[in-house]
mmCIF file of C-alpha atoms in Angstrom:
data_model
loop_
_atom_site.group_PDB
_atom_site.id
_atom_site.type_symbol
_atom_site.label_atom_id
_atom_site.label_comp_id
_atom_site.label_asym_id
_atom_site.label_seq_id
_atom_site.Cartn_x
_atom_site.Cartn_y
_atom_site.Cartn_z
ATOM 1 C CA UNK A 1 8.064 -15.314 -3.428
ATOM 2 C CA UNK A 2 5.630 -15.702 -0.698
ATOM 3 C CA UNK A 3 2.326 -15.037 -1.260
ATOM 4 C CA UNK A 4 -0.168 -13.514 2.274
ATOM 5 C CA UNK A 5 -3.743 -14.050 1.258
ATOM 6 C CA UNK A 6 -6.837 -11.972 3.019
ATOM 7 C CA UNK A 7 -8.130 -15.728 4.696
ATOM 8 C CA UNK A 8 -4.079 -15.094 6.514
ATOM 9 C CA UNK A 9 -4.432 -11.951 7.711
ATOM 10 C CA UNK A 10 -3.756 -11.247 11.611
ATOM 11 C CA UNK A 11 -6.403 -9.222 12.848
ATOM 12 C CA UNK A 12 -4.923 -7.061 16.476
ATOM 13 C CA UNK A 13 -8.256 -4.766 17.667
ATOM 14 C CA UNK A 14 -7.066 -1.112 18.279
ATOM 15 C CA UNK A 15 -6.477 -0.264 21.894
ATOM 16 C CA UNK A 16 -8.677 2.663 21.384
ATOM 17 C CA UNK A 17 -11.413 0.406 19.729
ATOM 18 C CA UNK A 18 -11.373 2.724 16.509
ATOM 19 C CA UNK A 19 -10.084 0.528 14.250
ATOM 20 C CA UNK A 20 -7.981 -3.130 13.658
ATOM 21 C CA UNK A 21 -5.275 -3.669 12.172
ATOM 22 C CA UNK A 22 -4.241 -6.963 9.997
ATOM 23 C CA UNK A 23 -0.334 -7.947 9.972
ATOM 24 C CA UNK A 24 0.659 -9.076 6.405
ATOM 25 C CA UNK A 25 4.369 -8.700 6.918
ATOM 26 C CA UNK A 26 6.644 -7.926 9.678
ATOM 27 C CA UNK A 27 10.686 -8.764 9.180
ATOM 28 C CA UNK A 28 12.293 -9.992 11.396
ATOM 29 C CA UNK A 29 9.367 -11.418 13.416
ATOM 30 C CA UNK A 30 8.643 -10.927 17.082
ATOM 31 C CA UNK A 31 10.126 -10.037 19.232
ATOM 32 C CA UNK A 32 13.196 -8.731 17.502
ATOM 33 C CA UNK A 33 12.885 -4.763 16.545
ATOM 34 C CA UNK A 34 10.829 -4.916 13.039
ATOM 35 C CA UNK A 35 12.925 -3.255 9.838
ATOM 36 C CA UNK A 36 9.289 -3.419 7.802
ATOM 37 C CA UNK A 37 5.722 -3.623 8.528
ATOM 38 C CA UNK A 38 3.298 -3.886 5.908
ATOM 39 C CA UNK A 39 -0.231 -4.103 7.426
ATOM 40 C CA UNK A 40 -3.944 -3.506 6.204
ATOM 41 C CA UNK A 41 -6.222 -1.307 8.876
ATOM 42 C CA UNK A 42 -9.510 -0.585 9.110
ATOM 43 C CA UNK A 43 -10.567 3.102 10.399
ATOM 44 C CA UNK A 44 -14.251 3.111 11.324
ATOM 45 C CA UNK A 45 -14.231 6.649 13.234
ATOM 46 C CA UNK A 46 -12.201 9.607 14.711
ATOM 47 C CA UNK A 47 -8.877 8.521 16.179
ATOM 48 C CA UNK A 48 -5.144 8.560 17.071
ATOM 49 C CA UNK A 49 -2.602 6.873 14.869
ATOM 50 C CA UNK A 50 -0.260 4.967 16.717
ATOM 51 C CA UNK A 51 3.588 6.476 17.076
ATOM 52 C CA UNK A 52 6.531 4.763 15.352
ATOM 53 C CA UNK A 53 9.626 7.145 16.188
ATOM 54 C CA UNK A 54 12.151 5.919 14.124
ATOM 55 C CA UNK A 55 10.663 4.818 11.104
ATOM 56 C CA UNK A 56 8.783 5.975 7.868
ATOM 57 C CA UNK A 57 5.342 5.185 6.733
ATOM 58 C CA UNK A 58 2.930 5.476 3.385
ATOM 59 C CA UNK A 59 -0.582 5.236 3.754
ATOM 60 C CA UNK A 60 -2.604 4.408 0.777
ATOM 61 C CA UNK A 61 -6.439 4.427 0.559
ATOM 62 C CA UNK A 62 -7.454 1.014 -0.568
ATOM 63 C CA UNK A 63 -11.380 1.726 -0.187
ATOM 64 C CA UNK A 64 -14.013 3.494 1.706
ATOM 65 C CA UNK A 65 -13.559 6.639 2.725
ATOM 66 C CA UNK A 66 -13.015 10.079 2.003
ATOM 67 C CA UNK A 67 -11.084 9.527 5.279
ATOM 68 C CA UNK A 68 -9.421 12.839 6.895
ATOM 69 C CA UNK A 69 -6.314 12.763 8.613
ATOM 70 C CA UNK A 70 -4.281 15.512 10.621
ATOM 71 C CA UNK A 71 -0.408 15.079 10.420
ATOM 72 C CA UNK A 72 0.763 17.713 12.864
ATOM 73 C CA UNK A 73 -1.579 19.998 12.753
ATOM 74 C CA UNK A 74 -2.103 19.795 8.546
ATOM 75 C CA UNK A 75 -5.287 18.114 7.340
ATOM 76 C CA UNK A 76 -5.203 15.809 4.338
ATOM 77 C CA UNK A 77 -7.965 13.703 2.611
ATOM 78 C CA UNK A 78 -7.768 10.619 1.205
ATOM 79 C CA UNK A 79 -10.736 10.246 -1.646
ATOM 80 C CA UNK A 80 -9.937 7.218 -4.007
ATOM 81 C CA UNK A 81 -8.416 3.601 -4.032
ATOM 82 C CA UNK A 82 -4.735 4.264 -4.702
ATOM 83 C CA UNK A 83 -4.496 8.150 -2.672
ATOM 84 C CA UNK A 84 -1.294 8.181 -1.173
ATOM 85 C CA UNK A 85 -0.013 10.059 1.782
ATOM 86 C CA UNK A 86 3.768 9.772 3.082
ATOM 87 C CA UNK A 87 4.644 11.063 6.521
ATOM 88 C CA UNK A 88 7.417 10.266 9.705
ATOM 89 C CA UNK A 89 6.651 7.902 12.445
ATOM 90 C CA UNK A 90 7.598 10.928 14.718
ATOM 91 C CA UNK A 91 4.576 13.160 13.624
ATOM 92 C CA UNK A 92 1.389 13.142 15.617
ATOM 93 C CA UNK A 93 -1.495 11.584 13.344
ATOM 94 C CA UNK A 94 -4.818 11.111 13.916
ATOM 95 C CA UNK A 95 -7.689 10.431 11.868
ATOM 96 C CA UNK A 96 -10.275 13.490 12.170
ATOM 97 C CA UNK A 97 -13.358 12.425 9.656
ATOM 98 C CA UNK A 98 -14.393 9.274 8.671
ATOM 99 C CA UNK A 99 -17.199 9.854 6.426
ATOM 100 C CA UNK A 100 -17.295 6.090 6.394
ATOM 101 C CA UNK A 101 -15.162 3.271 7.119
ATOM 102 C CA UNK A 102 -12.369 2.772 5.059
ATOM 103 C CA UNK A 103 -9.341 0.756 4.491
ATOM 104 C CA UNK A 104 -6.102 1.285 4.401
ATOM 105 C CA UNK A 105 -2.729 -0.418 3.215
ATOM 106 C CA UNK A 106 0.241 1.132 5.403
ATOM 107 C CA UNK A 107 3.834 0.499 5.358
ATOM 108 C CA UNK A 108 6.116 1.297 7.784
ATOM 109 C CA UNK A 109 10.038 1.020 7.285
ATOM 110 C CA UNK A 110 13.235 1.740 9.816
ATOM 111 C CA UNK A 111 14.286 5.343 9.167
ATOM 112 C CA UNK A 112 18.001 3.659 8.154
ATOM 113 C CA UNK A 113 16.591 1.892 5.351
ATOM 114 C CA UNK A 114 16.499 3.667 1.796
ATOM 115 C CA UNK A 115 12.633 2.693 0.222
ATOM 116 C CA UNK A 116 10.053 4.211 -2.182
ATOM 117 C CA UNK A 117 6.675 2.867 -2.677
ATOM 118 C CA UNK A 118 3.715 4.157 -5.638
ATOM 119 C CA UNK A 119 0.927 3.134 -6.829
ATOM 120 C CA UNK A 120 1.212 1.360 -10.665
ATOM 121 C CA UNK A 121 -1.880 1.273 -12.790
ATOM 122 C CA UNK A 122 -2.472 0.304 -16.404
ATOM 123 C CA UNK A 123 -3.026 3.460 -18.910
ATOM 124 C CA UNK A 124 -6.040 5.020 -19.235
ATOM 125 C CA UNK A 125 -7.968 3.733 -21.845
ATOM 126 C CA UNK A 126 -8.239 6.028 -24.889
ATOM 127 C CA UNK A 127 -11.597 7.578 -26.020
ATOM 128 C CA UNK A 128 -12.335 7.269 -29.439
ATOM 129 C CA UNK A 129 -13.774 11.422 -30.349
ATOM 130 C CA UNK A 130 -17.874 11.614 -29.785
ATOM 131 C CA UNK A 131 -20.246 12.964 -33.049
ATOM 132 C CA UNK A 132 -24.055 13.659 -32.964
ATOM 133 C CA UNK A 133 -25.082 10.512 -34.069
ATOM 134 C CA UNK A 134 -22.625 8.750 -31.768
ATOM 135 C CA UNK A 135 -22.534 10.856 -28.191
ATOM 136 C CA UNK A 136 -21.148 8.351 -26.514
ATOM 137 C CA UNK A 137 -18.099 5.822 -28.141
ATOM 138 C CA UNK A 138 -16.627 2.824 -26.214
ATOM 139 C CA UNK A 139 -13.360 2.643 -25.106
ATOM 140 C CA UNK A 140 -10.668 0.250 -26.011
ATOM 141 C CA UNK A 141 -9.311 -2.082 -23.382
ATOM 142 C CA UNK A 142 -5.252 -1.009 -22.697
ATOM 143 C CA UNK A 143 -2.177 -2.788 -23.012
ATOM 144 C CA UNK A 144 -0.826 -3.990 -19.815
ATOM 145 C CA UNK A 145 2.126 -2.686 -17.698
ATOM 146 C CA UNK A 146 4.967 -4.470 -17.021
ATOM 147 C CA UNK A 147 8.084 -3.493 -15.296
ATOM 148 C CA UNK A 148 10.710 -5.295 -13.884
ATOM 149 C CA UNK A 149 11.271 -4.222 -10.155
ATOM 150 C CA UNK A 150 14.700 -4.589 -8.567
ATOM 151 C CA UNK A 151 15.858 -4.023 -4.956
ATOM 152 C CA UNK A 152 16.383 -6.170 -1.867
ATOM 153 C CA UNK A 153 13.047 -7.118 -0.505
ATOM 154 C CA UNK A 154 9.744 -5.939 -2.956
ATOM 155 C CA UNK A 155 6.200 -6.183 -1.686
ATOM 156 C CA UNK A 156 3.308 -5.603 -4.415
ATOM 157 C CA UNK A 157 -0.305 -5.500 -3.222
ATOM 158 C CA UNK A 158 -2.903 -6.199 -5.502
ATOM 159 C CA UNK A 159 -5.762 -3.108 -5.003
ATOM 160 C CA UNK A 160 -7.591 -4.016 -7.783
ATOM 161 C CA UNK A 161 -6.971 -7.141 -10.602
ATOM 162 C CA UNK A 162 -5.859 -7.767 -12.348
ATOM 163 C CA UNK A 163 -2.618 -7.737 -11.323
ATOM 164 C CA UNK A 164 0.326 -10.740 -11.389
ATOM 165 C CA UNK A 165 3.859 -11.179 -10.377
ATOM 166 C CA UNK A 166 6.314 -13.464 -12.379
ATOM 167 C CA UNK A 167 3.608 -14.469 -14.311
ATOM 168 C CA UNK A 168 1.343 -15.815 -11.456
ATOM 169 C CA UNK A 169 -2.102 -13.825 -10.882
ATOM 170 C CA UNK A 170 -2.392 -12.215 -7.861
ATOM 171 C CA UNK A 171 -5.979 -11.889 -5.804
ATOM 172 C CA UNK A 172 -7.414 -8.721 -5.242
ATOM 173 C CA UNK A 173 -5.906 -7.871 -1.569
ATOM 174 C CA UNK A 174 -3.365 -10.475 -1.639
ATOM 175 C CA UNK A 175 0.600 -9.223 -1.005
ATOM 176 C CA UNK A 176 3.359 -10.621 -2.962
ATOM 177 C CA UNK A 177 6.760 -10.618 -1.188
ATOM 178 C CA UNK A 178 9.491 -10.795 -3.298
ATOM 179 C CA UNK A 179 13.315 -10.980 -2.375
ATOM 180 C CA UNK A 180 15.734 -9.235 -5.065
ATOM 181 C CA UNK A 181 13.537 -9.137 -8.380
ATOM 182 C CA UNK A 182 10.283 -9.159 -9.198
ATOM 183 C CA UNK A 183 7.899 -9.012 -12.898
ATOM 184 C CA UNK A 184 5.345 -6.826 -12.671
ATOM 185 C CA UNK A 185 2.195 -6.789 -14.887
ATOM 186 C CA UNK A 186 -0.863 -4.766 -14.493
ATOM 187 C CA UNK A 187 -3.551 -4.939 -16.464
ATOM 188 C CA UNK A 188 -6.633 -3.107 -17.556
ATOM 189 C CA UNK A 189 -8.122 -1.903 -14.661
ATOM 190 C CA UNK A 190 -5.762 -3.229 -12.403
ATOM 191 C CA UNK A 191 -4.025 -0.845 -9.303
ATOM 192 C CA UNK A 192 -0.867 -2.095 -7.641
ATOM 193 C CA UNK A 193 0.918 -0.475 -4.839
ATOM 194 C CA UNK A 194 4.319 -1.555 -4.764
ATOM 195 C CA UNK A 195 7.464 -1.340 -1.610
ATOM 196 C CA UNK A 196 11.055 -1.311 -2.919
ATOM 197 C CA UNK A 197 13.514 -1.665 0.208
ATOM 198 C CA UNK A 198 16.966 -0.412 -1.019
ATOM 199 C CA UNK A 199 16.279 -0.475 -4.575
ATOM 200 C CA UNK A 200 19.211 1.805 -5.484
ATOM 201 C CA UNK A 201 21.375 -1.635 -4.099
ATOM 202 C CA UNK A 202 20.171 -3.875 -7.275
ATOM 203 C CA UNK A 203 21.310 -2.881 -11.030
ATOM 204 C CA UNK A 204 17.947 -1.832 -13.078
#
């Protein structure tokens, strides 16, 4: 497992000056033709996404925001840490309201390659039932989830901790990258987002 800290990130300035974009993974490396990108950006106002023909991409909020986007002529919003939005390489993509600057985890796979990716939180915490004399009740802390995660390259990226892989704790921001099988445990308050490259090619 190889672990890709914030203090490694590789910051590359947008051409259009509207944002940069921080490299946390790219297999193989330069210059051969990348399979996966997984990369952090930073949108601070109105602009074009970049075109990947070819290849498949998430985009997940990981703060800041509400950020707008239009994906071929659709508009989506993306509100909270965790809000998802999947979408081809080949669509035209811009960003069309940045009510402030956000951030945003984005991965971006070869078309050939079978992937899924999803956010993985801890349940909500039950809420024990309110009475006059008690209006408000505390909540109990959760018990954490684990899964076991299975395919041929896994990435996990720690939103929100706490959150730890094979029993090591993993930073807020920090990406795990994981080859063939990997523990998952989120706890209370924790948000993962987790890439499975050709899961279906590993036995759950």
């Amino acid at each position: 497992m190889t672990v890709v800290l914030p203090s490694a990130w590789r910051a590359q300035p947008w051409h259009n000056g509207a944002g940069t974009t921080y490299e946390l993974v790219r297999e193989p490396a330069e210059p051969a033709r990348f399979d996966v990108r997984i990369s952090v950006a930073d949108i601070t106002r109105p602009a074009p996404f970049s075109a990947f023909r070819g290849y498949d991409r998430a985009l997940y909020l990981v703060d800041g925001g509400p950020v707008t986007l239009d994906v071929s002529g659709a508009p989506v919003t993306l509100a909270s840490p965790g809000a998802e939005l999947l979408f081809s390489g080949d669509e035209v993509v811009a960003a069309t309201a940045v009510d402030s600057a956000s951030r945003d985890l984005n991965f971006i796979v070869h078309a050939s390659i079978p992937w899924r990716s999803r956010a993985v939180r801890a349940p909500t915490s039950p809420t024990s039932p309110t009475s006059p004399t008690s209006p408000t009740s505390p909540t109990s802390p959760t018990s954490p989830t684990s899964s076991i995660l299975t395919a041929d390259r896994i990435a996990v990226f720690a939103l929100a901790a706490p959150v730890s892989v094979d029993g090591a704790p993993l930073p807020a921001l920090a990406c795990a990258w994981c080859a063939g099988r990997a523990d998952l445990t989120v706890g209370d308050g924790g948000l993962a987002i987790v890439l499975e490259l050709r899961p279906e090619n590993r036995a759950r």
